[in-house]
Coordinates of C-alpha atoms and ligand atoms in Angstrom, one line a residue:
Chain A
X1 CA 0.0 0.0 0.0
X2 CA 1.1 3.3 -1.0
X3 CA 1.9 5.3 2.0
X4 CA 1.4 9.4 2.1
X5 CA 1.7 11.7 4.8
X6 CA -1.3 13.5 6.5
X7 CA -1.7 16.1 9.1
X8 CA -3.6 15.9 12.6
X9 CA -5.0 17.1 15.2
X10 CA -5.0 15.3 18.6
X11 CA -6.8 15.6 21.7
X12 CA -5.2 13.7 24.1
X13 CA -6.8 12.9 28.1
X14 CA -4.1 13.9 30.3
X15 CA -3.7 13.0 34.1
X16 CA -1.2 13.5 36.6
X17 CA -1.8 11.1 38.7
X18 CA -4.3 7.9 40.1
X19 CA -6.0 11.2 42.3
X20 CA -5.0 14.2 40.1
X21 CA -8.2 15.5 38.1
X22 CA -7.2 14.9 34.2
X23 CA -8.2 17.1 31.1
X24 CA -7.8 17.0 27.2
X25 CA -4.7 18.3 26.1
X26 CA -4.9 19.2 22.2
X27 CA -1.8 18.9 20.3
X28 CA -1.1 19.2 16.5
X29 CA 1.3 16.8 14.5
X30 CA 2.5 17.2 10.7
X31 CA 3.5 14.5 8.1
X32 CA 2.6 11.9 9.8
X33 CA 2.8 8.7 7.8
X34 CA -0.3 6.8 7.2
X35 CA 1.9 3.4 7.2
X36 CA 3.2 3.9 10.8
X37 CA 1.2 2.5 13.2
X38 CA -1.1 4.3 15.9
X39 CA 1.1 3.9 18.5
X40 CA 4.6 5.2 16.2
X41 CA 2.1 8.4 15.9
X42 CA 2.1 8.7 19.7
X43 CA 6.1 8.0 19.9
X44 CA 6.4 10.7 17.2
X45 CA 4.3 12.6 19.7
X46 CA 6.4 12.1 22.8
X47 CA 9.3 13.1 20.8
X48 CA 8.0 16.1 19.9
X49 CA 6.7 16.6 24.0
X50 CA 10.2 15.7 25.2
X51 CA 12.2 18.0 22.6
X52 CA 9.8 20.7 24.2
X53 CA 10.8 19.9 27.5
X54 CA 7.1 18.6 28.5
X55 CA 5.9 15.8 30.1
X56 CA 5.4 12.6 27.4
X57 CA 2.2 11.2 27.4
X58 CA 2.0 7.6 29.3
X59 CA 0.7 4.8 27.2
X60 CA 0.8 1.0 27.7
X61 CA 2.4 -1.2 25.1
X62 CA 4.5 -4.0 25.1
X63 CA 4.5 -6.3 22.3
X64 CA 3.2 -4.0 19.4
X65 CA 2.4 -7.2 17.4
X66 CA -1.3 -7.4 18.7
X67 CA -0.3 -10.5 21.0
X68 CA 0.5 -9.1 24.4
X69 CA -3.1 -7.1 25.0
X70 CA -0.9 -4.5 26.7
X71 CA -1.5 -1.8 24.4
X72 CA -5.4 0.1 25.2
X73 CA -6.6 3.7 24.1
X74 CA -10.3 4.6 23.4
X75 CA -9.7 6.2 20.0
X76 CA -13.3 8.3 18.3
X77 CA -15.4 6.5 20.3
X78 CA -13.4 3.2 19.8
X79 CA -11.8 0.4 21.6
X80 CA -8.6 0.1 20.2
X81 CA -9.8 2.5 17.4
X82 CA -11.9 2.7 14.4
X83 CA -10.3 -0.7 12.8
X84 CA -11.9 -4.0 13.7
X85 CA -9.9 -7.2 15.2
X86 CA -7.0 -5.0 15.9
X87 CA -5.5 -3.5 18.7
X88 CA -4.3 -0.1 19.1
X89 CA -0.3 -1.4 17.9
X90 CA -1.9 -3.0 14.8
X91 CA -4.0 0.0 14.2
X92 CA -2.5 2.0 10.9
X93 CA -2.8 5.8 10.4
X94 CA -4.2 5.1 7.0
X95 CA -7.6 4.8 8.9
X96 CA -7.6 8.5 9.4
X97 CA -7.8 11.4 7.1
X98 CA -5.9 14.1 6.8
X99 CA -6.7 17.0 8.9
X100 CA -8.9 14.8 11.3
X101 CA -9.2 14.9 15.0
X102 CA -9.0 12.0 16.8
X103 CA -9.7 12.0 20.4
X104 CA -7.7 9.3 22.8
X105 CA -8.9 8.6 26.0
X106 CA -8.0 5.8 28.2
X107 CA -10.2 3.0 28.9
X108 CA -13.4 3.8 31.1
X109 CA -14.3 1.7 33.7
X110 CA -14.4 1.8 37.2
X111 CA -12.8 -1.8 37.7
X112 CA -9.8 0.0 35.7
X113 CA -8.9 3.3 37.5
X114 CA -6.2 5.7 35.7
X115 CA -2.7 5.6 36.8
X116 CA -1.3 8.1 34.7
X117 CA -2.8 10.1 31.3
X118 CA -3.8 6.9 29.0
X119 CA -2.8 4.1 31.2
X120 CA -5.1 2.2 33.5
X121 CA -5.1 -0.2 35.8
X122 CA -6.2 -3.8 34.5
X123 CA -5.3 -5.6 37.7
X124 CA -8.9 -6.3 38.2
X125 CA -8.1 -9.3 35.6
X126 CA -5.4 -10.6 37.4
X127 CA -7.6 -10.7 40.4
X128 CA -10.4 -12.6 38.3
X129 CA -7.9 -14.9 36.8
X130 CA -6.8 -15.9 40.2
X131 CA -10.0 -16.6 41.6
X132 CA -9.9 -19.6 39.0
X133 CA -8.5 -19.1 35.4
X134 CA -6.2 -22.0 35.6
X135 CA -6.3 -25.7 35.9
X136 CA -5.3 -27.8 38.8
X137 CA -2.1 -29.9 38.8
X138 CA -1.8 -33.1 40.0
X139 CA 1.1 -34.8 41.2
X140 CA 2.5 -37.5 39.6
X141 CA 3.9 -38.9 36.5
X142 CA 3.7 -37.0 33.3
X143 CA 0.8 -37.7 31.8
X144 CA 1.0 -38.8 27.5
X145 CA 0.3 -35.8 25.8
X146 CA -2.2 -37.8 23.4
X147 CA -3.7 -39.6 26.4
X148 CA -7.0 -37.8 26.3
X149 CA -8.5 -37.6 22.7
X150 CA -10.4 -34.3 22.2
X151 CA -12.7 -33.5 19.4
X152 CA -11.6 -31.5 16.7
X153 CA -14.5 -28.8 17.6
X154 CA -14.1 -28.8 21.0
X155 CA -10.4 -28.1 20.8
X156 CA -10.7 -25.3 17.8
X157 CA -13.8 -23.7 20.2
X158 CA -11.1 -23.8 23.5
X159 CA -8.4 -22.1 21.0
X160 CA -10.6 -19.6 20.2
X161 CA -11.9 -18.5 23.7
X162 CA -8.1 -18.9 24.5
X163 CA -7.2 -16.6 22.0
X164 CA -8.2 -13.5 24.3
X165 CA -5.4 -11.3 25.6
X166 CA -6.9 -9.7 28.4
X167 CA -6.8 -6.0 27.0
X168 CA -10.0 -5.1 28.5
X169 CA -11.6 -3.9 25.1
X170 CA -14.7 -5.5 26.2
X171 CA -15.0 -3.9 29.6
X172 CA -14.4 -0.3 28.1
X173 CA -16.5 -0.5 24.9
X174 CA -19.3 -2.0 27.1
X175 CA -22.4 0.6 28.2
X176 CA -22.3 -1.1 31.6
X177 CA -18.8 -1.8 31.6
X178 CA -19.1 -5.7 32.2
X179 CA -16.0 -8.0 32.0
X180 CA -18.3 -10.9 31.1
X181 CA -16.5 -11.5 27.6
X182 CA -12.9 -11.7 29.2
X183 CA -14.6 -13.9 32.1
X184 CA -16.4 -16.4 29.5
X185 CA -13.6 -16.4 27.4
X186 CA -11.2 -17.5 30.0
X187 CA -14.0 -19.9 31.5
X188 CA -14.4 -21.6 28.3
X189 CA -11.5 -22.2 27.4
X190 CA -10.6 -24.8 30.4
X191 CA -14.4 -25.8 30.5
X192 CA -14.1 -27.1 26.3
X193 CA -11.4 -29.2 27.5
X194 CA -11.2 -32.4 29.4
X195 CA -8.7 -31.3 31.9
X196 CA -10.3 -28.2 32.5
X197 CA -14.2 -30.3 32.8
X198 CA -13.3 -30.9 36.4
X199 CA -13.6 -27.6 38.0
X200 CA -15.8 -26.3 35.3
X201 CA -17.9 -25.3 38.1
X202 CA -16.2 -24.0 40.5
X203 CA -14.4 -22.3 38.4
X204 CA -17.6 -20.2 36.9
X205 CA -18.7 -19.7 39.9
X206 CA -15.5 -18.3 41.7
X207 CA -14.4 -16.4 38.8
X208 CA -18.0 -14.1 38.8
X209 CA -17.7 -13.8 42.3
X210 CA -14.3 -12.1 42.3
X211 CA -16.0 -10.0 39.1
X212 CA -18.9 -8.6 40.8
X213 CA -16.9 -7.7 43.5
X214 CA -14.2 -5.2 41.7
X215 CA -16.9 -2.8 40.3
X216 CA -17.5 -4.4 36.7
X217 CA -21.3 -4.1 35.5
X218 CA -23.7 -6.1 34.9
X219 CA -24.0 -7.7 31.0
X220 CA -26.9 -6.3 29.2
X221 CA -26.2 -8.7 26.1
X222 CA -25.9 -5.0 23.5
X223 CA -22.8 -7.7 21.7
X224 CA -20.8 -4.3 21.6
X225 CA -17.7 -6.2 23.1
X226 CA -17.9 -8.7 20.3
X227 CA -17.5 -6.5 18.0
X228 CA -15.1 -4.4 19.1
X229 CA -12.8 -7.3 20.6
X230 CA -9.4 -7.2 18.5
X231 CA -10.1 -11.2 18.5
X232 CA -13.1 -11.7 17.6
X233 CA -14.3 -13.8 21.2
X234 CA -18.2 -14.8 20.6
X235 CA -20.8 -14.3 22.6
X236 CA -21.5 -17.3 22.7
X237 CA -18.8 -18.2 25.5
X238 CA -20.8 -15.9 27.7
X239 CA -23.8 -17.9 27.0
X240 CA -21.7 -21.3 28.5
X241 CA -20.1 -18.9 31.1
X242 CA -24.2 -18.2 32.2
X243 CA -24.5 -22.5 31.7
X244 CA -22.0 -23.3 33.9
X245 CA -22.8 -20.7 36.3
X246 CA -26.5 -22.2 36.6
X247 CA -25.0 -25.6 36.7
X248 CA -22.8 -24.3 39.7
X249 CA -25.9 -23.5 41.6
X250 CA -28.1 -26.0 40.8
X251 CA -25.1 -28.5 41.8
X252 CA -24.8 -26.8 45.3
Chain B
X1 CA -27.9 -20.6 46.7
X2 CA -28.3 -17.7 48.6
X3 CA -25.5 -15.9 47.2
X4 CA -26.7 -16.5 43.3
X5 CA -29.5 -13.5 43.7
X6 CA -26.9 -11.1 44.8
X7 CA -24.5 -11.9 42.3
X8 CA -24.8 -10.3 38.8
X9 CA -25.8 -13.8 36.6
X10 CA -28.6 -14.6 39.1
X11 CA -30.0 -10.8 39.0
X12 CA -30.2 -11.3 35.5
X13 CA -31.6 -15.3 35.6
X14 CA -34.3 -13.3 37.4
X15 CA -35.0 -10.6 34.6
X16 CA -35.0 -13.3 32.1
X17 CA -37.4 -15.6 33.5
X18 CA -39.8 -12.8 34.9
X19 CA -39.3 -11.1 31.3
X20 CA -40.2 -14.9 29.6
X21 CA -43.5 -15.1 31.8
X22 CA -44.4 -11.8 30.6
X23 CA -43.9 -12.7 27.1
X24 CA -46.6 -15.6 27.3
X25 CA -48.6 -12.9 29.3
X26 CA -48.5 -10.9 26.3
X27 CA -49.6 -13.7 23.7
X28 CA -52.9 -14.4 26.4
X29 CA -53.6 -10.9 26.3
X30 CA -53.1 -10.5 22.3
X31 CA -55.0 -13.7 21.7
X32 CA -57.9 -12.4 24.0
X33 CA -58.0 -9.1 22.4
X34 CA -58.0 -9.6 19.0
X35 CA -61.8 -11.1 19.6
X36 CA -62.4 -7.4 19.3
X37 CA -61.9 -7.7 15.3
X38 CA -65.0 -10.4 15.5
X39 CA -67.2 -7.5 16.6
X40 CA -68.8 -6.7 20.2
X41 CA -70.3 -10.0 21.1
X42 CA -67.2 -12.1 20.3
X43 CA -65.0 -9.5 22.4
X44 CA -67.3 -9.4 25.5
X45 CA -67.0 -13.2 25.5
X46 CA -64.0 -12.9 25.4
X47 CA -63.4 -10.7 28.0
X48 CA -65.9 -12.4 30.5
X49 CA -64.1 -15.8 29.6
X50 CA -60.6 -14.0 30.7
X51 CA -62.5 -12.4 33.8
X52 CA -64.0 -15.3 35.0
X53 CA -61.7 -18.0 34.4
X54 CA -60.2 -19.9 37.2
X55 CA -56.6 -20.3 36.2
X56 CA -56.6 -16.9 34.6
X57 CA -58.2 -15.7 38.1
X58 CA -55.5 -17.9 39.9
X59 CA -52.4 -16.0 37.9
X60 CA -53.2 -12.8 38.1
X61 CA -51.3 -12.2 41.8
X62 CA -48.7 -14.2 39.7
X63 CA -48.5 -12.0 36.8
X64 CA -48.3 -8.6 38.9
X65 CA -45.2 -10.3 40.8
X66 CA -44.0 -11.0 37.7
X67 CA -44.7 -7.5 36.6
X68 CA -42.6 -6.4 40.0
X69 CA -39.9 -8.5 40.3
X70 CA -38.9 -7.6 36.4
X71 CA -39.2 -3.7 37.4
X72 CA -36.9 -4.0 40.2
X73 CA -34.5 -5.9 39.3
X74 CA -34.0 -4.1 36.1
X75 CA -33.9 -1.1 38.4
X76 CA -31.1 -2.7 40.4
X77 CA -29.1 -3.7 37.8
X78 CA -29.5 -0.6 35.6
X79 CA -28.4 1.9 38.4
X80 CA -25.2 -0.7 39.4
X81 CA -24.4 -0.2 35.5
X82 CA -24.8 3.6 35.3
X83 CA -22.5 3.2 38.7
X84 CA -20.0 1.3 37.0
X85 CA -18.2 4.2 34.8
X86 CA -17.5 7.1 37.3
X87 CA -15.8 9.2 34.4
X88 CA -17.8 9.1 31.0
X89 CA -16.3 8.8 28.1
X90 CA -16.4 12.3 26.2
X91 CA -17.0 10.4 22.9
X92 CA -18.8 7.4 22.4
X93 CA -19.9 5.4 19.0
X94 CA -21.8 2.3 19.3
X95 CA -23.9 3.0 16.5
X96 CA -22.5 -0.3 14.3
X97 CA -21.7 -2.1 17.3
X98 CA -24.8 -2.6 19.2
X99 CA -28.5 -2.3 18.2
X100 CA -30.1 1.2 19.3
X101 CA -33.3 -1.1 21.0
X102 CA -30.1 -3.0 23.1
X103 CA -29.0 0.5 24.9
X104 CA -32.0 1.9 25.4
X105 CA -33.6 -0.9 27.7
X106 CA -34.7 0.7 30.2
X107 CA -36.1 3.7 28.4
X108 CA -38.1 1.9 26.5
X109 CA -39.3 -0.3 29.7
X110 CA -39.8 2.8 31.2
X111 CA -41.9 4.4 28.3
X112 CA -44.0 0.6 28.4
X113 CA -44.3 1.0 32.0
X114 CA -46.0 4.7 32.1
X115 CA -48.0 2.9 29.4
X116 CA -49.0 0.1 31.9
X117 CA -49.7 2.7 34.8
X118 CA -52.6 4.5 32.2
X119 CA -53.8 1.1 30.8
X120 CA -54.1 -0.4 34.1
X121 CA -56.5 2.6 35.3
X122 CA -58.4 2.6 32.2
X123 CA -59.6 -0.8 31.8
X124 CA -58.5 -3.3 34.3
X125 CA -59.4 -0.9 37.1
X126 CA -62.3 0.2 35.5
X127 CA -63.5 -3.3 34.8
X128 CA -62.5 -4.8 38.4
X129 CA -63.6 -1.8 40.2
X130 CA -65.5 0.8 38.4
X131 CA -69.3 1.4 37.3
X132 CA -69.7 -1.0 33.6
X133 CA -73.0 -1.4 31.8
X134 CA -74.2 -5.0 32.0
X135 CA -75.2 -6.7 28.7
X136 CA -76.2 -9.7 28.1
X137 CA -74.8 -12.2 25.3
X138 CA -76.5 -15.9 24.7
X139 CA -78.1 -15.6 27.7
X140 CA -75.1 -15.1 30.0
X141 CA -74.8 -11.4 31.5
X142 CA -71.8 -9.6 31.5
X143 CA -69.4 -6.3 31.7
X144 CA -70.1 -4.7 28.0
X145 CA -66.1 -4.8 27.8
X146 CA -65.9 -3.5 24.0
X147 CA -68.2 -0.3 24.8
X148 CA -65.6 0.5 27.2
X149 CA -63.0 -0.2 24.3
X150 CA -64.5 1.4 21.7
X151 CA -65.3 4.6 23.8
X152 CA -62.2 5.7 25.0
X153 CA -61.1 4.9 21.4
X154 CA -64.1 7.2 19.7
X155 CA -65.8 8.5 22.3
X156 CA -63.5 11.8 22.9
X157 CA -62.9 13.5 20.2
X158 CA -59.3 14.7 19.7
X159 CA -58.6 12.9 23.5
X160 CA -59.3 9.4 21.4
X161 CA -56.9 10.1 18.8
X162 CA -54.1 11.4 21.0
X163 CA -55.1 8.0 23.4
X164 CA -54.7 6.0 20.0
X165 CA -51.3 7.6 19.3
X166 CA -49.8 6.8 22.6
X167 CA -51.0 3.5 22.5
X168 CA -49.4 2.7 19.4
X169 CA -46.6 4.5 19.9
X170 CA -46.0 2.2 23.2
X171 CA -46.6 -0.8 21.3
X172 CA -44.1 0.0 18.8
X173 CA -42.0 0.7 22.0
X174 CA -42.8 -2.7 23.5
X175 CA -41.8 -3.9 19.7
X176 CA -38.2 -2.4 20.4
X177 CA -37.6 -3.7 23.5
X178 CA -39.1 -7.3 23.1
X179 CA -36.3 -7.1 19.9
X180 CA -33.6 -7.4 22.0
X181 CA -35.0 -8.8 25.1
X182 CA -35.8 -11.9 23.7
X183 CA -33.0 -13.5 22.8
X184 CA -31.3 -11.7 25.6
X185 CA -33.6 -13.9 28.0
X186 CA -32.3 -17.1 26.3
X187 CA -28.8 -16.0 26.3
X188 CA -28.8 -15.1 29.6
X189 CA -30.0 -19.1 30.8
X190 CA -26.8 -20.1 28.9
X191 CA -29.7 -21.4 26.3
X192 CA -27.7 -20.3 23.1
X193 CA -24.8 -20.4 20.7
X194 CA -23.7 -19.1 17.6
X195 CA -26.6 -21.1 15.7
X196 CA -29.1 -20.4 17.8
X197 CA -28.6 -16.9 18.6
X198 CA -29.2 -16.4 14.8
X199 CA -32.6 -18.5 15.4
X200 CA -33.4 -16.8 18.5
X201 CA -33.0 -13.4 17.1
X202 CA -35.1 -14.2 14.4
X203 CA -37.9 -15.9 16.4
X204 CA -37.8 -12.8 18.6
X205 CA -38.4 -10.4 15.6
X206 CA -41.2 -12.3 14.5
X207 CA -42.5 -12.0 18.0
X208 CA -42.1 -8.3 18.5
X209 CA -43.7 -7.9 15.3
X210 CA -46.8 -9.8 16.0
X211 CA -47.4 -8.1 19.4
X212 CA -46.3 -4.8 18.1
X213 CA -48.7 -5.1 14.9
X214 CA -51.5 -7.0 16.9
X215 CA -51.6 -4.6 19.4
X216 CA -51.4 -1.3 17.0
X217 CA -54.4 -3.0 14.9
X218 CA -57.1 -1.9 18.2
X219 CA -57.0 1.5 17.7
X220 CA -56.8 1.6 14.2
X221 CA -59.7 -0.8 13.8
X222 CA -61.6 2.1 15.8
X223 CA -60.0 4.8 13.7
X224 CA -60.7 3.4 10.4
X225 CA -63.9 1.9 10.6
Ligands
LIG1 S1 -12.4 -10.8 25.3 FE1 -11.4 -9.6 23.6 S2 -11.7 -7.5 24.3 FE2 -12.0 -8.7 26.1 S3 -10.0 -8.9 27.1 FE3 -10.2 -10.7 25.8 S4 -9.3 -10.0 23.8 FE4 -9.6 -8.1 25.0
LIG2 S1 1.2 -3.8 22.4 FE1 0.9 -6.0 22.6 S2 -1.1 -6.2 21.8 FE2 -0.7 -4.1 21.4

């Protein structure tokens, strides 16, 4: 793809601190390329900050390969921006025009309180994960890896629901911020699987309790996080997240 | 058990399976209505039938808890939702995300339920409570239900027509929300998947339609004819 330059015009949330009230700072950039990606346009930026002798603006990132679900930013109204099944790294400036403003905020939710300008806190999910996103081990020999035969749907379904990366997209495109895709995702993919069967149950049941406790909202079924998750989770895991859920309770 | 109502999936097993009883409610109450379109005798039979009935006697306490418990928890949930984004975005665009009917909920169910509040006073109170002529149809005598119908269709000038506005416009109302709430309520059982959310949503259309349409026919049955 042909790559030309265009000119914008940012408005960027800025905030101190965790405590700090923020505001939006507006900056201007120039020749931008529209084959760099979003976040190259925000180190361009910090450049430009630091050679000024301001503050840069705080971002997460990490991987910048859409892998790591690190990177965040609400970008025009959009998780991750205006592209779908991308994050923010694999977002290109070629979505944008020239002479547009784009307006980056960090994600909104009050499970993820700001740290600093666009970077939140998404410990929330670590709590979740804790509470029982994993699989118990048990001692003793190691088991054959082909031991346990598993469909060829059941496994493809797991990879899928595995294939979230935990960058709270869903939380902050979601009217009610809810972090029931993230939850079902990670709950499905142990419950598809024969090793993960075991505690399927327990599991949902632990993992929505730790949820409702850390100030996510409740899920009104709108499908926005669908859509706006850079990996395409279904809603249909939060369907077998409600399942097991019931199952838990009726099992009780 | 005691901790699934508090937690967020059990609020909303409740909303779905209140919100499923009131769906059959609705198809009763469409079924016994459209008698209307049969002229007065068929509609005053069918009205006495509903007002007499035994097990629709027996499930009327039921259907007004229904009526509650789907208020109040949607109440619940919707003000823990609001509660759950401290700052606001300052821009927002979900229009190719999410349906319109899908965040507006509760606006609509609040629009159906100062519907619900008028209709109540209007005919069930009226009928229960209030002064009604007593006809009599193959023998048997009963309320003259359709006069009451009819009249506060007709009987008031430009009152009738704004009546008949509002009425259809909370139908169409009711339309939008049972669009989404539909296969929301099977969803939220853990009773889909990518098949059958298609199927659901479709069956749920066709739903809202027919009550939406059904409904909107009374008044202009009146108005036209
Ligand atoms: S479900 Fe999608 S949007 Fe949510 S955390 Fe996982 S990858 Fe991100
Ligand atoms: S930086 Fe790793 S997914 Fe964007």
């Amino acid at each position: 793809m042909s790559s030309k330059t265009i000119n914008i015009k940012l408005k960027v949330w800025r905030q101190k601190d965790a405590t700090t009230k923020g505001k939006f700072e507006n900056y201007e950039l120039s020749e931008i390329s529209t084959a760099s990606s979003f976040l190259e346009m925000m180190d361009v930026l910090n450049e430009k900050l630091v050679g000024e002798g301001n503050e840069p603006v705080a971002f997460d990132h990490d991987c910048r390969e859409g892998i790591c679900g690190m990177c965040s930013l609400f970008v025009n109204g959009h998780a991750h921006g205006p592209d779908t099944l991308v994050t923010t790294c694999q977002l290109h400036m070629r979505k944008f025009k020239d002479d547009e403003t784009i307006t980056i905020e960090p994600w909104r939710a009050g499970g993820f309180p700001v740290i600093k300008d666009l970077m939140v806190d998404r410990n929330a999910f670590e709590k979740i994960m804790q509470a029982g996103g994993f699989v118990s081990v048990s001692t003793g020999g190691v088991p054959d890896a082909n031991a346990i035969p598993i469909p060829k749907k059941d496994s493809d379904e797991a990879m899928d629901a595995a294939s979230c990366i935990g960058c709270g997209a869903c939380v902050a495109t979601c009217k009610n911020s809810s972090a029931m895709l993230f939850v079902s995702a990670k709950v499905s993919q142990l419950a598809l699987l024969p090793q993960g069967k075991l505690e399927a149950s327990r599991r949902a049941k632990n993992m929505v309790a730790v949820m409702d406790e850390l100030g996510f909202g409740n899920c009104s079924n709108t499908g926005a996080c669908e859509m706006e998750c850079p990996k395409g989770i279904s809603l249909a895991h939060i369907a077998r997240l409600n399942r097991e859920f019931l199952v838990a309770t009726i099992k009780e | 058990m005691s901790s699934f109502f508090t937690s967020s999936i059990g609020k909303k097993f409740l909303m779905s399976v209140s919100g499923l009883f009131l769906v059959v409610f609705l198809a009763v109450h469409l079924t016994a209505n459209l008698f209307i379109l049969g002229g007065p005798d068929a509609f005053n039979q069918s009205a006495h039938f509903m007002g007499t009935n035994p097990i629709i006697t027996l499930m009327q306490p039921i259907l007004a808890f229904g009526f509650l418990l789907h208020i109040i928890y949607s109440l619940i949930i919707q003000i823990k939702n609001w509660k759950s984004r401290p700052v606001k975005y300052k821009k927002v665009d979900q229009s190719e995300t999410s349906t319109w009917a899908s965040r507006n909920m509760i606006w609509l169910g609040i629009f159906v339920f100062g519907f619900l509040t008028v209709h109540i006073i209007n005919f069930f109170y009226v009928i229960k409570f209030g002064e009604m002529n007593m006809i009599t149809v193959n023998g048997v005598e009963m309320e003259d239900s359709y006069k009451l119908v009819a009249g506060l269709f007709t009987d008031f000038g430009a009152i009738s027509y704004i009546y008949s506005a509002v009425y259809i416009i909370s139908f169409i109302a009711l339309g939008l929300h049972l669009h989404h709430a539909f296969w929301s309520a099977f969803q939220t059982l853990g009773l889909s998947n990518i098949a059958w959310r298609k199927r659901l949503s479709v069956l749920g259309d066709i739903y809202a339609i027919i009550v939406a349409a059904g409904f909107t026919i009374i008044p202009l049955y009146f108005l036209l004819f």
